[in-house]
Amino acid sequence: MRSERSYVEGLYLRLDAERARVKGAYGAALRGNGGTPMERDDEVRALAKEAKRLDVADNGLCFGRLDSLSGEHSYIGRIGLFDEENGYEPVLLDWRAPASRPFYVATAANPENMRRRRQFHTRGRHVAGFTDEVLGRPGGDAQGDAALLAAVNAPRGAGMRDIVATIQAEQDRIIRLDHPGVLVIEGGPGTGKTVVALHRVAYLLYTQRERMERHGVLVVGPNPAFLNHIGRVLPSLGESDVVFMTTGDLVPGLRATAEDTPEAARLKGSLKILDVLRAAIADRQLLPEEPLPIGLSDVTVRIDAGTAEWAREEARASGLPHNEARTVFAEIVTYVLTERAIPRIGKGWLTRDDRDAWERMRTELTKELAQDEKFVAALDELWPVLTPESLLGPLFTSPERLRAAGADLALLRADGDPWTVSDVPLLDELVDLLGRDKSVDEAAERKRKAEAEFASGVLDSLANREDSMDDEDHLYATDLLFAEDLADRVLERDTRDLVERATADRDWTYRHVVVDEAQELSEMDWRVLMRRCPGRSFTVVGDLAQRRSAAGATSWDTMLDPYVPGRWVYRSLTVNYRTPAEIMTIAAAVLAEFAPDVQPPESVRACGVQPWSRRVTEDELAAAIEEFVREEAGREGTSVVIGPPGVPGVVPASETKGLEFDAVLVVEPERIIADGPRGAAELYVALTRATQRLGVLHRSPLPQALTGLTEVGAPVQAGNQR
C-alpha cells in the first residue's frame, strides 16, 4: 500500500509541475511575446485547452495498474504522463492508449498476457485501498466487480458521471471499434449506451485528434435537461471541442421546444413534406392577373402574363434556388421590356441594324429599370425574396396556401404560434431550397471592402506619420490600439472558440456526430444531421422499444440506408447497470405488453428494496406526492415524480428520457398508458429511471402489467418496503 501511495503522489507532483508550466506559457502567450496576432491566438487557444485537460485530471488521476506475465507493470489513468528525463518513458498510460485496453477486457479465461489487474480506491489525491483481480487463473481471488458495483450503487448526483475507471468489456469493444461510418448502439434502459457513446467520442478525439478537433463533434440529445445531465462527461475526460444541441437548436438563432400534435409531427417528419415545401415555393412565383405598367423615360411598358410566364419557366429551368433564380427572372423580364421600349423611344429611327446604339440604349434602360420603384415592386410581387420563416409561417396559417401546396390541413395552426421542434428541419431545408439573397450578400461584400480600404488607409497614414515625426510629435497609445483593432478587422481574425463558431454557423460541418435517443428522430431530422456531417461519421444511440414519436424510427435501416448503405454497423448492449432486478422485473412486464419480441436487458444487481404501489383518491393524490418528496429530501441522492402531462408537481416521462434518479414516484400509470399510441412505451421509460427505489400512485385500478407491485395502504417510506 505504501509504495502505491508513494507512486500516485509522484504522479500528482508531475501533474502539478506540468500545470505550472502550461500556466506560465499561457500567461506569456496572452502578453503577446513574438509571432503574428493569429499565431498568438492559436497558441492561447491551444494552451487554454491543455490547461483544462490538466485540471480535470486532478480527480481520479490514476485508477488502476496492470501487471504483465513478464513482470512489467503499467499504471492507468485519465491522461498520459511521461518522464522527460528518461526518453519520455510513460509513467501513466492514458486510458485510451492501446496498451491500456487489457485493463478493460482481460478476463480469467482470456488474460491478454496479463497476470493481475489492480483497481485503486481513492479519496481526492489519496489512495485509500485497492482491489486485485488475478487473471488467467479461473477460480482465483477475482474481485473485479467490486469497483463496478460500488459505482452503480452509489447515490446519483446532479449529472452523469464518466465510467473511465469501470468500463466493462462489452462497452470497451464498442468504444474502441474501428469503423469509419455509422455505428448504431442499441440497448435497453440502464445499459450505459449514452455514456459509452460519450467515451467513444473521447477515444476518437484521442486517436484522430488532428482530423477531428478543427471541426469538432456534435452531440444531439432529446431535450435540454438531458444535455445538462450528460454535459460534464466529456469535459471530465479533458475534451472541450464538443457542441451539445437538441434537434430544436440545429438552426442558428432558433431554440424550438414546442411540440406538434402527433399527426402534424408525423407529416412534417416524413420526406413527403419536401414536395409540399417545393410546391409552396412555386406557389409564391406568380403571374400578373392584369398587365403591370412600368414607366420608362417617355414610354410605358407592361409586364403581362406571357412575359412573366416565360421568365418563370427560364428561372425554374435554371435549377437555382428560388432567391438566386430571381436574377434569371428579372433578366428575362428586363430583356422583354427593353426590347419593347427601344423602338418606341427611338420613334422608328433606331433599329437592330445599329447594334451598338441598340445595346447602349438597352444598357441605359436596364439601369433605369433597376432603380425604378414600380419595377422593383413588381418583381417583389411576382418573384419575392423569401426567407424560410416568411415562406413557412404563412403556409401553416393559411388553409388556401396549404391546399395549393398539396398539404394536409392537419398542418394548419394559429398565427403567432411558436416554431416547433418539427419545424426546425423544414426551416433548415428551406435555407437550401430558397438560397441566399444575392443583393444582401453583395451589400455585405461592398461594406467589407470599404472597411478594409479604410483600415488600410489609416494604417498607412499612421506608418507615414511615424516616419515623419520630429521630437515634438507624439504617437499615442490610443492611435496604436485603434490601428490594431482595424488590422484585426482587415485580417478577419475570429477569436471565438470552436463551440461559439459552430453554433453560430448554419453551414458548419462536424467530423463526428453523436445522436442520442435516435429512435425519436424523423426522416427530416436525419437530413439535417447528414448535412452537418458530410463524412458520415456517426455514433447513433437508441432503443426502438422506447420510441414515442410518431415520426420516429421503426427500424434503423429505414433511416440509415438512404444515406450510408453498407456503411453502418450494429452493436447491442445487454447488461443493465442502472435498474435493479426488483424494478426491472416490473418494467419487463410492461415491455412484454407492447414489444413482446424485445428482450429486456439483464440487471447486474439487486437492491433488496421491493417497488410498491398505493391506490389514492383524487383528494389524497397531492398529499401523497408531497409525502414522497419530503421523505426523499432527507436522503442522499436524487428523486423525481413522473406522471401524465398536466398533473401539478410531476414531470412527463418524455422529459426524463436518458436520465436516472435514486428514487422515482410514478403517478397514475393508467393515464400514462392511455395518453396516445405510445403510452406503454412512456410508462416503460418512467419505470426504468430508478436506480434504487420505485413507488407508484394510482387512482384507477393498476394496469395488468403492474400487478406485481407490492400494494400498500398507507403513506410509506419507499426504502422500507422489502
XYZ file of C-alpha atoms in Angstrom:
722
model
C 0.000 0.000 0.000
C 2.776 2.428 0.912
C 4.548 2.000 -2.431
C 1.312 2.573 -4.353
C 0.541 5.700 -2.374
C 4.058 6.964 -2.987
C 3.809 6.296 -6.735
C 0.471 8.083 -7.088
C 1.789 11.017 -5.046
C 4.670 11.236 -7.529
C 2.193 11.338 -10.403
C 0.425 14.275 -8.806
C 3.760 16.081 -8.425
C 4.329 15.649 -12.164
C 0.792 16.856 -12.859
C 1.325 19.965 -10.746
C 4.624 20.710 -12.467
C 3.079 20.331 -15.914
C 0.153 22.516 -14.883
C 2.539 25.246 -13.695
C 4.482 25.059 -16.975
C 1.319 25.400 -19.070
C 0.054 28.246 -16.899
C 3.322 30.131 -17.419
C 3.243 29.580 -21.161
C -0.396 30.695 -21.269
C 0.459 33.941 -19.487
C 3.327 34.601 -21.884
C 1.049 33.994 -24.871
C -1.512 36.428 -23.504
C 1.202 39.073 -23.219
C 1.857 38.603 -26.923
C 5.556 37.821 -26.923
C 6.548 37.050 -30.509
C 4.630 35.759 -33.506
C 1.782 37.253 -35.507
C -1.578 38.057 -33.869
C -3.136 34.991 -35.477
C -0.303 32.760 -34.285
C -0.699 34.126 -30.762
C -4.457 33.452 -30.875
C -3.826 29.850 -31.900
C -1.262 29.428 -29.133
C -3.580 30.910 -26.487
C -6.392 28.571 -27.522
C -4.138 25.520 -27.500
C -2.698 26.337 -24.078
C -6.143 27.071 -22.623
C -7.318 23.682 -23.865
C -4.277 21.954 -22.362
C -4.858 23.711 -19.037
C -8.450 22.398 -18.957
C -7.227 18.893 -19.722
C -4.787 19.011 -16.821
C -7.373 20.455 -14.448
C -9.932 17.695 -14.979
C -7.279 15.027 -14.456
C -6.886 16.035 -10.825
C -9.871 13.940 -9.743
C -9.036 10.260 -10.093
C -5.768 10.827 -11.932
C -4.683 7.194 -11.574
C -7.281 4.483 -11.025
C -5.539 1.233 -11.818
C -2.496 -0.857 -12.556
C -1.763 -3.769 -14.901
C 0.881 -6.432 -14.197
C 2.014 -8.466 -17.194
C 3.159 -12.075 -17.242
C 6.690 -10.839 -17.924
C 6.763 -8.903 -14.647
C 6.284 -5.407 -16.093
C 3.568 -3.164 -14.756
C 1.733 -0.104 -16.063
C -0.423 2.466 -14.325
C -3.681 3.527 -15.998
C -5.272 6.951 -15.618
C -7.289 9.786 -17.115
C -4.368 11.266 -19.042
C -0.890 10.209 -20.071
C 2.167 11.451 -18.170
C 5.783 10.970 -19.238
C 9.234 11.061 -17.707
C 11.023 13.673 -19.806
C 14.416 12.843 -18.287
C 14.238 9.211 -19.435
C 13.272 9.496 -23.068
C 9.644 10.339 -22.375
C 9.049 6.970 -20.775
C 5.333 6.703 -19.886
C 4.716 6.807 -16.144
C 0.934 6.894 -16.545
C -0.955 5.481 -19.523
C -3.944 7.337 -20.905
C -6.987 5.053 -20.605
C -7.480 5.376 -24.377
C -3.980 4.190 -25.291
C -3.812 0.737 -26.936
C -1.627 -0.532 -24.069
C -4.468 0.257 -21.630
C -7.008 -1.954 -23.379
C -6.282 -5.119 -21.314
C -7.305 -3.202 -18.188
C -10.872 -3.309 -19.512
C -11.087 -6.558 -21.480
C -8.758 -9.062 -19.765
C -10.571 -11.909 -18.023
C -9.639 -15.043 -16.159
C -10.230 -17.050 -19.332
C -8.556 -14.526 -21.675
C -5.901 -12.676 -19.666
C -4.396 -10.762 -22.636
C -0.895 -11.660 -21.378
C -1.655 -10.020 -18.059
C -1.234 -11.523 -14.623
C -3.135 -9.079 -12.439
C -5.463 -6.097 -12.622
C -5.409 -3.714 -9.653
C -8.143 -1.102 -9.134
C -7.441 1.788 -6.792
C -9.993 3.259 -4.385
C -9.138 6.926 -3.922
C -10.307 9.896 -1.897
C -9.101 13.030 -3.592
C -5.371 12.538 -4.166
C -5.085 9.824 -1.561
C -5.071 6.071 -2.294
C -7.356 4.576 0.347
C -7.051 0.997 -0.842
C -7.142 -1.278 -3.844
C -8.767 -4.438 -5.178
C -6.789 -7.073 -7.059
C -8.089 -9.436 -9.705
C -5.857 -12.346 -10.659
C -6.067 -13.090 -14.375
C -5.515 -16.304 -16.220
C -6.477 -18.446 -13.229
C -10.176 -19.388 -13.205
C -11.485 -19.577 -9.673
C -8.777 -17.275 -8.327
C -9.306 -14.370 -5.949
C -11.064 -12.246 -8.555
C -12.914 -9.265 -7.167
C -13.229 -7.360 -10.432
C -16.872 -6.468 -9.923
C -16.229 -4.609 -6.688
C -15.458 -1.248 -8.319
C -18.353 -1.603 -10.742
C -20.897 -2.451 -8.027
C -19.635 0.379 -5.850
C -20.165 2.793 -8.744
C -23.652 1.626 -9.728
C -24.840 1.508 -6.093
C -23.523 4.994 -5.265
C -26.131 7.775 -4.914
C -26.691 9.785 -8.073
C -25.558 13.377 -8.252
C -26.580 16.317 -10.386
C -25.289 14.848 -13.653
C -23.945 11.783 -15.390
C -20.522 10.585 -14.271
C -17.841 9.173 -16.503
C -17.130 5.444 -16.252
C -13.479 5.637 -17.210
C -12.433 3.519 -14.221
C -15.146 0.867 -14.614
C -15.640 0.379 -18.365
C -16.793 -3.187 -18.966
C -15.519 -5.467 -21.716
C -18.623 -5.244 -23.943
C -18.571 -1.473 -23.570
C -14.836 -1.212 -24.317
C -15.210 -3.176 -27.542
C -17.740 -0.618 -28.754
C -15.742 2.392 -27.545
C -12.641 1.276 -29.481
C -14.453 -0.049 -32.556
C -12.538 0.895 -35.699
C -15.362 1.772 -38.066
C -15.283 4.926 -40.232
C -19.018 5.123 -40.924
C -22.105 4.936 -38.749
C -22.149 2.881 -35.571
C -25.556 2.078 -34.081
C -25.522 1.233 -30.381
C -28.832 -0.165 -29.186
C -29.586 -1.115 -25.629
C -32.429 -1.136 -23.172
C -32.704 1.172 -20.178
C -29.634 1.362 -17.949
C -27.244 -0.392 -20.324
C -24.942 2.620 -20.420
C -25.299 3.286 -24.136
C -25.123 7.060 -23.695
C -22.012 7.068 -21.555
C -20.409 4.518 -23.895
C -21.079 6.829 -26.832
C -19.501 9.760 -24.988
C -16.419 7.729 -24.098
C -16.235 6.701 -27.746
C -16.094 10.400 -28.665
C -13.228 10.892 -26.218
C -11.480 7.870 -27.726
C -11.910 9.161 -31.304
C -10.620 12.589 -30.309
C -7.566 10.886 -28.821
C -6.834 8.610 -31.788
C -7.866 11.030 -34.579
C -7.272 14.387 -32.956
C -5.654 16.115 -35.911
C -8.540 15.161 -38.204
C -11.345 15.897 -35.763
C -10.501 18.777 -33.471
C -10.591 21.611 -36.041
C -14.232 20.873 -36.824
C -15.286 19.316 -33.534
C -18.003 16.883 -32.561
C -21.755 17.437 -32.347
C -23.795 15.657 -29.668
C -27.561 15.699 -30.218
C -29.891 14.837 -27.341
C -33.661 14.792 -26.785
C -34.055 17.824 -24.513
C -32.057 20.442 -22.562
C -32.391 18.524 -19.272
C -30.716 15.512 -20.869
C -27.901 17.634 -22.288
C -27.330 19.204 -18.868
C -27.257 15.704 -17.386
C -24.553 14.422 -19.744
C -22.765 17.734 -20.270
C -19.888 17.206 -17.851
C -18.830 13.727 -19.014
C -16.629 14.842 -21.915
C -15.112 17.809 -20.036
C -14.274 15.385 -17.216
C -12.339 13.400 -19.820
C -10.477 16.506 -20.983
C -12.433 17.119 -24.186
C -13.984 20.527 -24.845
C -14.382 20.801 -28.644
C -17.871 19.352 -28.429
C -21.156 21.082 -29.271
C -24.310 19.948 -27.443
C -27.694 20.551 -29.092
C -31.243 19.284 -29.288
C -32.895 18.898 -32.686
C -34.701 22.140 -31.843
C -31.362 24.012 -31.769
C -29.994 22.985 -35.160
C -30.872 26.270 -36.903
C -28.687 29.110 -35.534
C -30.647 31.749 -33.676
C -33.620 29.464 -33.048
C -34.333 27.369 -29.964
C -37.565 25.454 -30.534
C -39.086 23.484 -27.664
C -42.809 23.399 -28.528
C -44.156 20.134 -29.919
C -46.735 19.472 -32.613
C -49.635 17.094 -32.358
C -48.561 13.519 -33.176
C -50.218 13.736 -36.604
C -48.594 17.068 -37.503
C -45.215 15.771 -36.284
C -45.628 12.661 -38.432
C -46.458 14.721 -41.527
C -43.594 17.171 -41.014
C -41.134 14.382 -40.282
C -41.830 12.452 -43.477
C -39.763 13.026 -46.616
C -43.055 13.669 -48.400
C -43.021 17.146 -46.845
C -40.269 18.031 -49.346
C -42.873 18.024 -52.122
C -45.017 20.353 -50.027
C -42.127 22.764 -49.494
C -41.260 22.842 -53.190
C -44.903 23.369 -54.125
C -45.217 26.156 -51.542
C -42.244 27.943 -53.122
C -43.675 27.517 -56.607
C -46.965 28.938 -55.329
C -45.171 32.195 -54.499
C -43.849 32.549 -58.091
C -46.793 34.421 -59.569
C -48.157 35.629 -62.903
C -49.919 39.005 -63.011
C -53.691 38.880 -63.316
C -53.554 42.181 -65.206
C -50.528 43.714 -67.027
C -48.362 45.764 -64.684
C -47.428 49.191 -66.167
C -43.825 50.385 -65.818
C -42.813 53.916 -66.825
C -39.550 54.199 -68.808
C -38.313 57.624 -69.935
C -41.111 58.848 -72.173
C -42.804 55.453 -72.727
C -44.771 52.999 -70.624
C -44.231 49.252 -70.951
C -46.149 46.437 -69.289
C -45.295 43.142 -67.646
C -48.007 40.842 -68.959
C -48.741 37.220 -68.047
C -46.955 35.903 -71.139
C -43.738 37.726 -70.279
C -43.855 36.639 -66.657
C -44.583 33.031 -67.638
C -41.579 32.908 -69.975
C -39.372 34.432 -67.279
C -40.728 31.995 -64.700
C -40.032 28.992 -66.915
C -36.470 30.134 -67.550
C -35.865 30.842 -63.860
C -37.190 27.437 -62.790
C -35.228 25.687 -65.527
C -32.014 27.257 -64.239
C -32.024 24.841 -61.306
C -31.011 27.638 -58.954
C -32.608 28.088 -55.533
C -35.597 30.434 -55.512
C -33.853 33.627 -54.367
C -30.923 33.128 -56.724
C -33.237 32.279 -59.633
C -34.880 35.676 -59.139
C -31.922 37.122 -61.071
C -32.842 34.979 -64.082
C -36.487 36.011 -63.781
C -35.530 39.682 -63.607
C -33.149 39.382 -66.574
C -35.840 37.899 -68.825
C -38.433 40.480 -67.822
C -35.894 43.273 -68.276
C -34.956 41.962 -71.716
C -38.585 41.881 -72.883
C -39.393 45.351 -71.547
C -36.311 46.966 -73.068
C -36.937 45.233 -76.392
C -40.421 46.725 -76.425
C -39.302 50.153 -75.254
C -36.320 50.835 -77.545
C -38.194 51.156 -80.873
C -40.796 53.421 -79.288
C -38.176 55.658 -77.649
C -36.293 55.889 -80.951
C -39.534 56.694 -82.788
C -38.604 54.271 -85.523
C -35.172 55.658 -86.348
C -33.312 53.156 -84.116
C -33.247 49.614 -85.472
C -31.359 46.447 -84.611
C -29.137 47.082 -87.582
C -27.365 49.683 -85.443
C -26.316 47.081 -82.927
C -24.053 49.308 -80.837
C -26.670 52.047 -80.430
C -29.326 49.442 -79.658
C -27.189 47.894 -76.909
C -26.259 51.301 -75.477
C -29.928 52.127 -75.224
C -30.619 48.726 -73.611
C -27.899 49.366 -71.025
C -29.379 52.754 -70.128
C -32.900 51.341 -69.858
C -31.697 48.384 -67.784
C -30.117 50.780 -65.273
C -33.303 52.836 -65.257
C -35.431 49.752 -64.576
C -33.173 48.604 -61.743
C -33.769 51.927 -59.993
C -37.490 52.166 -60.759
C -39.620 51.628 -57.646
C -42.592 50.228 -59.575
C -40.411 47.740 -61.412
C -38.764 46.547 -58.172
C -42.220 46.314 -56.551
C -43.459 44.251 -59.500
C -40.543 41.838 -59.118
C -41.256 41.566 -55.386
C -44.876 40.712 -56.156
C -44.164 38.162 -58.871
C -40.943 36.611 -57.534
C -40.461 37.754 -53.926
C -37.265 37.283 -51.967
C -38.225 34.715 -49.336
C -36.731 33.581 -46.043
C -37.510 30.201 -44.511
C -39.662 31.948 -41.923
C -41.564 34.111 -44.421
C -42.362 31.033 -46.503
C -43.249 28.560 -43.761
C -45.188 30.875 -41.421
C -47.830 31.976 -43.959
C -48.033 28.419 -45.310
C -49.024 26.861 -41.984
C -51.524 29.600 -41.102
C -53.387 29.577 -44.423
C -55.738 26.780 -45.492
C -55.595 28.145 -49.046
C -51.788 28.003 -49.234
C -51.756 24.506 -47.708
C -54.252 23.273 -50.314
C -52.256 24.905 -53.113
C -49.135 23.083 -51.906
C -50.965 19.754 -51.681
C -50.547 19.615 -47.891
C -52.738 18.027 -45.242
C -54.793 20.547 -43.284
C -53.587 18.856 -40.087
C -50.600 21.190 -40.509
C -52.787 24.265 -40.022
C -52.068 26.294 -36.908
C -52.901 29.693 -35.445
C -50.980 32.795 -36.421
C -48.433 33.607 -33.714
C -47.897 30.021 -32.547
C -44.204 29.344 -31.793
C -41.953 27.314 -34.028
C -41.989 23.660 -33.060
C -39.216 21.085 -32.916
C -40.682 19.504 -36.055
C -40.451 22.854 -37.888
C -36.679 23.059 -37.463
C -35.673 20.561 -40.190
C -38.142 22.258 -42.540
C -36.635 25.678 -41.873
C -33.182 24.214 -42.410
C -34.254 22.573 -45.670
C -35.626 25.873 -46.900
C -32.225 27.518 -46.486
C -31.069 25.364 -49.401
C -34.316 25.451 -51.377
C -34.548 29.239 -51.187
C -30.857 30.087 -51.333
C -29.237 33.342 -50.438
C -30.443 36.823 -51.233
C -27.685 37.996 -53.592
C -28.416 41.668 -53.012
C -27.763 41.235 -49.275
C -24.535 39.304 -49.921
C -23.340 41.896 -52.406
C -24.068 44.734 -49.978
C -22.168 42.943 -47.219
C -19.205 42.387 -49.549
C -19.172 46.074 -50.561
C -19.197 47.059 -46.874
C -16.347 44.659 -46.093
C -14.211 46.009 -48.925
C -14.887 49.592 -47.883
C -13.870 48.842 -44.300
C -10.723 47.078 -45.490
C -9.748 50.011 -47.697
C -10.412 52.482 -44.886
C -8.408 50.388 -42.407
C -5.537 50.083 -44.858
C -5.538 53.840 -45.358
C -5.441 54.509 -41.605
C -2.567 52.086 -41.127
C -0.636 53.688 -43.992
C -1.305 57.112 -42.519
C -0.036 56.045 -39.093
C 3.048 54.468 -40.641
C 3.813 57.629 -42.633
C 3.225 59.752 -39.550
C 5.690 57.663 -37.521
C 8.307 58.042 -40.257
C 7.883 61.823 -40.390
C 7.632 62.619 -36.670
C 10.064 65.036 -35.104
C 10.836 65.216 -31.408
C 7.742 67.255 -30.649
C 5.332 64.819 -32.297
C 3.739 62.008 -30.336
C 2.122 58.745 -31.443
C -0.373 57.999 -28.690
C -1.328 54.559 -27.380
C -4.910 55.153 -28.484
C -3.677 55.523 -32.051
C -1.910 52.175 -31.840
C -4.935 50.440 -30.292
C -7.198 51.850 -32.986
C -4.781 50.689 -35.660
C -4.551 47.209 -34.129
C -8.338 46.924 -33.988
C -8.567 47.878 -37.651
C -5.845 45.388 -38.531
C -7.834 42.651 -36.797
C -10.812 43.509 -38.953
C -8.752 43.529 -42.135
C -7.272 40.151 -41.261
C -10.763 38.886 -40.338
C -9.492 37.399 -37.095
C -12.013 35.331 -35.181
C -11.196 34.837 -31.518
C -14.301 32.790 -30.680
C -13.753 29.199 -29.575
C -14.933 26.273 -31.678
C -18.248 25.832 -29.877
C -19.181 29.504 -30.358
C -18.245 29.477 -34.031
C -20.006 26.194 -34.786
C -23.297 27.075 -33.103
C -23.495 30.391 -34.962
C -22.794 28.962 -38.436
C -25.531 27.033 -40.213
C -23.008 25.748 -42.757
C -20.567 24.440 -40.157
C -19.709 20.766 -40.671
C -18.563 18.346 -37.990
C -16.137 15.464 -38.195
C -18.326 13.273 -35.983
C -21.899 13.372 -34.705
C -23.421 11.531 -31.746
C -27.191 11.120 -31.816
C -28.789 10.002 -28.562
C -32.382 8.781 -28.261
C -32.039 8.391 -32.024
C -35.245 6.384 -32.301
C -37.133 9.689 -31.893
C -35.605 11.362 -34.947
C -37.683 11.738 -38.095
C -36.570 11.288 -41.683
C -36.322 15.069 -41.969
C -34.189 15.277 -38.813
C -31.733 12.858 -40.397
C -31.451 15.067 -43.496
C -30.318 17.955 -41.298
C -27.725 15.848 -39.475
C -26.338 14.290 -42.648
C -25.868 17.825 -43.971
C -23.895 18.705 -40.851
C -21.521 15.732 -41.304
C -20.542 15.162 -44.955
C -18.071 12.474 -43.887
C -20.970 10.406 -42.472
C -19.138 9.587 -39.231
C -21.820 8.945 -36.599
C -22.382 7.191 -33.314
C -26.119 6.519 -33.104
C -27.581 5.590 -29.729
C -31.114 4.434 -29.087
C -33.694 1.837 -28.200
C -36.504 1.241 -30.676
C -38.704 -0.106 -27.878
C -38.653 3.319 -26.170
C -39.801 5.275 -29.244
C -42.599 7.750 -28.534
C -42.553 9.971 -31.639
C -44.991 9.164 -34.423
C -42.301 10.315 -36.853
C -39.502 8.294 -35.251
C -37.676 5.178 -36.390
C -39.322 1.783 -36.592
C -36.072 0.281 -37.879
C -32.511 1.530 -38.227
C -32.095 0.511 -41.854
C -35.108 2.613 -42.897
C -33.422 5.730 -41.580
C -29.793 4.987 -42.480
C -29.773 3.045 -45.750
C -30.692 6.086 -47.882
C -27.522 7.845 -46.676
C -24.966 5.177 -45.766
C -25.902 1.920 -47.483
C -23.426 -0.719 -46.405
C -21.559 1.744 -44.178
C -23.329 1.246 -40.868
C -22.822 -1.442 -38.274
C -24.946 -2.502 -35.331
C -23.877 -3.320 -31.791
C -26.072 -4.053 -28.793
C -25.619 -3.696 -25.041
C -27.384 -6.310 -22.960
C -26.454 -5.643 -19.316
C -28.495 -3.207 -17.234
C -26.205 -1.305 -14.870
C -28.831 1.177 -13.660
C -32.070 -0.630 -12.864
C -32.041 -3.204 -10.048
C -33.613 -6.597 -10.720
C -36.602 -5.889 -8.470
C -37.648 -2.896 -10.590
C -36.657 -4.408 -13.939
C -38.996 -7.338 -13.311
C -41.918 -4.909 -13.190
C -40.704 -2.912 -16.200
C -40.149 -6.085 -18.234
C -43.818 -6.986 -17.773
C -44.777 -3.636 -19.326
C -42.288 -4.161 -22.174
C -43.851 -7.538 -22.928
C -47.240 -5.852 -23.381
C -46.194 -3.572 -26.273
C -42.972 -5.148 -27.588
C -43.167 -8.896 -26.884
C -40.266 -9.651 -29.248
C -37.817 -7.387 -27.410
C -35.580 -8.977 -24.789
C -35.195 -6.752 -21.703
C -31.630 -6.095 -20.509
C -30.390 -8.227 -17.633
C -29.794 -6.332 -14.406
C -26.315 -6.637 -12.957
C -27.528 -6.290 -9.365
C -30.402 -6.414 -6.905
C -31.035 -3.660 -4.376
C -33.194 -5.529 -1.831
C -35.966 -2.907 -1.996
C -39.286 -4.023 -3.441
C -41.154 -1.497 -5.618
C -44.575 -0.602 -4.188
C -47.911 0.805 -5.274
C -50.631 2.656 -3.406
C -54.153 3.483 -4.507
C -55.311 7.005 -3.633
C -58.337 9.180 -4.206
C -58.189 12.415 -6.153
C -58.174 14.341 -2.865
C -55.298 12.239 -1.492
C -53.048 12.436 -4.552
C -51.343 15.789 -3.860
C -50.633 14.873 -0.215
C -49.180 11.509 -1.258
C -46.833 13.210 -3.727
C -45.751 15.680 -1.049
C -45.089 12.784 1.324
C -42.743 11.150 -1.191
C -40.913 14.413 -1.905
C -40.488 15.130 1.810
C -39.148 11.670 2.589
C -36.677 11.733 -0.315
C -35.456 15.218 0.579
C -33.931 13.713 3.701
C -31.978 11.101 1.747
C -28.742 11.294 -0.175
C -29.201 11.206 -3.922
C -31.808 12.382 -6.408
C -35.529 11.799 -6.923
C -38.302 12.667 -9.363
C -42.080 12.416 -9.688
C -43.160 11.254 -13.168
C -46.714 11.310 -14.442
C -49.049 12.161 -17.312
C -48.955 15.662 -18.787
C -50.927 18.265 -16.900
C -50.619 16.877 -13.375
C -49.225 19.539 -10.995
C -45.866 18.693 -9.478
C -44.947 15.901 -11.884
C -42.611 15.612 -14.865
C -43.768 13.946 -18.110
C -41.910 10.757 -18.935
C -40.697 12.251 -22.220
C -38.641 14.816 -20.296
C -36.816 12.154 -18.273
C -35.503 10.090 -21.184
C -31.865 9.236 -20.663
C -31.913 10.485 -17.056
C -31.578 8.462 -13.854
C -32.621 9.037 -10.246
C -32.147 7.181 -6.975
C -35.892 7.252 -6.312
C -38.836 7.554 -8.698
C -42.520 8.007 -7.968
C -44.765 7.211 -10.945
C -48.175 8.881 -10.737
C -51.297 7.491 -12.425
C -49.693 4.935 -14.766
C -53.112 4.143 -16.172
C -53.301 7.674 -17.608
C -49.759 7.464 -18.995
C -50.729 4.339 -20.935
C -53.923 5.967 -22.193
C -52.086 9.072 -23.448
C -51.573 8.120 -27.081
C -50.493 5.041 -29.019
C -47.034 5.038 -27.438
C -48.301 5.378 -23.870
C -46.995 1.973 -22.811
C -43.514 2.903 -24.044
C -43.744 6.118 -21.984
C -44.598 4.082 -18.875
C -41.657 1.762 -19.578
C -39.370 4.804 -19.681
C -40.797 6.132 -16.408
C -40.364 2.855 -14.530
C -36.751 2.385 -15.623
C -35.417 5.748 -14.401
C -34.946 4.455 -10.821
C -31.621 3.112 -9.546
C -32.789 2.187 -6.019
C -36.426 2.871 -5.117
C -39.700 2.895 -7.068
C -43.193 3.796 -5.943
C -46.460 4.062 -7.877
C -49.564 6.073 -7.029
C -52.761 5.203 -8.882
C -56.397 6.305 -8.739
C -57.870 3.737 -11.128
C -57.035 0.024 -10.966
C -53.458 -0.755 -11.932
C -52.731 -1.884 -15.485
C -52.360 -5.657 -15.659
C -48.612 -5.425 -16.238
C -48.106 -3.679 -12.863
C -49.928 -6.169 -10.687
C -46.563 -7.475 -9.491
C -46.074 -4.356 -7.378
C -46.427 -4.643 -3.600
C -49.676 -2.821 -2.761
C -49.592 -0.754 0.422
C -52.453 1.039 2.056
C -50.930 3.963 3.907
C -48.184 6.544 3.371
C -44.868 4.716 3.340
C -41.178 5.412 3.166
C -40.128 3.958 -0.157
C -36.955 2.456 1.231
C -38.678 0.447 3.962
C -40.593 -1.986 1.740
C -38.700 -5.248 1.488
